[in-house]
Every structure is written in C-alpha cells, then in structure tokens.
Short mmCIF file of C-alpha atoms in Angstrom, two decimals:
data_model
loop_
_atom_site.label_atom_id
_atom_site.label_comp_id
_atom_site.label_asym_id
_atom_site.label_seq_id
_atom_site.Cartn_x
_atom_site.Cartn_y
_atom_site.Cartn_z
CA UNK A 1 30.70 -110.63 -65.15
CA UNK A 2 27.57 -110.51 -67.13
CA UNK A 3 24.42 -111.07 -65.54
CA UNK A 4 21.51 -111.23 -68.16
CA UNK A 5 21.13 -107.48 -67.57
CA UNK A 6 21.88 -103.97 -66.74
CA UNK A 7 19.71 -103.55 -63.43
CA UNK A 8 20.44 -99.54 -63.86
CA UNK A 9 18.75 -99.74 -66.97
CA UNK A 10 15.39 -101.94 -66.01
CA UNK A 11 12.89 -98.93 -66.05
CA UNK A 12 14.41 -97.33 -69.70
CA UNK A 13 13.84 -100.86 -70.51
CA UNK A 14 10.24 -101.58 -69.58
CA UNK A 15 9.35 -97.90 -71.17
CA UNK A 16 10.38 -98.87 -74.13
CA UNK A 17 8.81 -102.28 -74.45
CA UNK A 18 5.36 -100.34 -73.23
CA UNK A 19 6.39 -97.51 -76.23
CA UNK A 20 6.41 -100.52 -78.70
CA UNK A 21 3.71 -102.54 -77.61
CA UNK A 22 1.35 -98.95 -77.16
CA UNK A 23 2.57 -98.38 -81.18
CA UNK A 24 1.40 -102.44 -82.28
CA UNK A 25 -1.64 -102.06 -80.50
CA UNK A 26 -2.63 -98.73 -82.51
CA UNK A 27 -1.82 -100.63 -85.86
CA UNK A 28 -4.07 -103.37 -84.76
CA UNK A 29 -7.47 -102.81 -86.69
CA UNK A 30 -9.74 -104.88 -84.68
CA UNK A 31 -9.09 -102.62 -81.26
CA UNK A 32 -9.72 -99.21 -80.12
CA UNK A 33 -5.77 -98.78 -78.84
CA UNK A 34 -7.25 -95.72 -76.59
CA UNK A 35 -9.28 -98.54 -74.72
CA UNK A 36 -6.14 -100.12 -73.44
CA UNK A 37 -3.73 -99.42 -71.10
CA UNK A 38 -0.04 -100.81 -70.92
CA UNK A 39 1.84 -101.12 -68.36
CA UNK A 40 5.31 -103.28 -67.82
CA UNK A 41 7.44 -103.87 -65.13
CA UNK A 42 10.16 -106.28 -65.31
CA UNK A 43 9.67 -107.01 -68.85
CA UNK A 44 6.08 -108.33 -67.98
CA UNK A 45 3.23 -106.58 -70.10
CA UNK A 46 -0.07 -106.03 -67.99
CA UNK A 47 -3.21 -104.87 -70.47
CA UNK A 48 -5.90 -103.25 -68.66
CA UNK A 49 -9.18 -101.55 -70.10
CA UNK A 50 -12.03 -103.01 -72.04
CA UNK A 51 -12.66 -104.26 -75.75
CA UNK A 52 -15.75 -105.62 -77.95
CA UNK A 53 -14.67 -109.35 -78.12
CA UNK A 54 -12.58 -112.32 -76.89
CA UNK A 55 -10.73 -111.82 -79.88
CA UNK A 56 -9.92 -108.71 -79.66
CA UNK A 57 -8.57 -109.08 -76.30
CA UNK A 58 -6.56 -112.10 -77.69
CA UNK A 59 -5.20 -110.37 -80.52
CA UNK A 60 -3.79 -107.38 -78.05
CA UNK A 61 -2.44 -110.15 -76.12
CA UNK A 62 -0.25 -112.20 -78.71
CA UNK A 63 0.59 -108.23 -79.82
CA UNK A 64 2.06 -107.50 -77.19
CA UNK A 65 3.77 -111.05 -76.75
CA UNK A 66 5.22 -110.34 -80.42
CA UNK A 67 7.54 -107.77 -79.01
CA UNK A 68 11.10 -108.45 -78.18
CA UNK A 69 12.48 -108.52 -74.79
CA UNK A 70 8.48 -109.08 -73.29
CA UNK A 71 8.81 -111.56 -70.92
CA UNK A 72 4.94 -112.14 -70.14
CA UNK A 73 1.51 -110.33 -70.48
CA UNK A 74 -1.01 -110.10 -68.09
CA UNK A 75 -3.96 -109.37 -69.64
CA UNK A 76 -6.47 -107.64 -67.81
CA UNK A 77 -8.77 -106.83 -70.21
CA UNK A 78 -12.67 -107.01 -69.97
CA UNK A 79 -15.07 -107.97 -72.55
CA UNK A 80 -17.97 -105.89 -72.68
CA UNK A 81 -17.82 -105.50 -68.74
CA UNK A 82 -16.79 -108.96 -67.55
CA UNK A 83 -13.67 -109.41 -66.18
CA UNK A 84 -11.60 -112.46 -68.47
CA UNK A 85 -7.79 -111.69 -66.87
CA UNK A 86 -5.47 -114.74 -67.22
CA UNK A 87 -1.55 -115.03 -67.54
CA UNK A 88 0.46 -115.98 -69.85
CA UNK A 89 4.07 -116.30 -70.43
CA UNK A 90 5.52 -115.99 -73.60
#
C-alpha cells in the first residue's frame, strides 16, 4: 500500500529540498545567499536571516516555493532589522 511517502526517507528528503533551495538562492542576484538560512522539515522551507528589501525577502520566498516537493515556506526573514515573518503555503 502506498502512502504518499517513504517515512524512512523524510530527513534525505528535506536535505535535499534545503540543498536545492540553498543553490536557487545563491543564483538569485538581488540577495546575499550567505544572509539566509534554510531550514526544512517536513517538506516545509523556513528562511531565517536578514536582507536589504521587501523584495528581496519576497523573491527568496517564491525561490524557494519554485522547488519541487516544497510544501510551504516560512519566511522568517527581517528587513533591515524588523521582523516581517508570515506563512505561506505553496
């Protein structure tokens, strides 16, 4: 019986969806990728660290929601020191 996944393979899973979102964000020209950490756990991307501009932070987000098999990105990230988190699922 298939069950929409293989549970034993969850974490090799969410490594790999942080390797490929980690490798979009560095091709992403409008962000200091060494600014930003990712994280993901159950297929959910959470982006933590700070950038210049709303759009910045926007653009990491809907980079990371371009990946396959991300379920939903957290993003944490703060705007020249404010804090801007929201959720969204993608």
């Amino acid at each position: 019986m298939y069950e929409g996944g293989r549970p034993h393979e969850k974490t090799q899973d969410d490594a790999f969806i942080a390797a490929q979102v980690a490798a979009q964000l560095e091709q992403n020209p409008f962000l200091d990728s060494g600014s930003v950490s990712v994280s993901v756990q159950q297929r959910r991307v959470v982006l933590e660290g700070v950038v210049d501009t709303p759009e910045a932070s926007l653009r990491a987000e809907k980079d990371a929601l371009s990946i396959e098999g991300v379920y939903a990105c957290e993003n944490r990230l703060e705007i020249g020191g404010s804090n801007h988190g929201r959720v969204r699922d993608g």
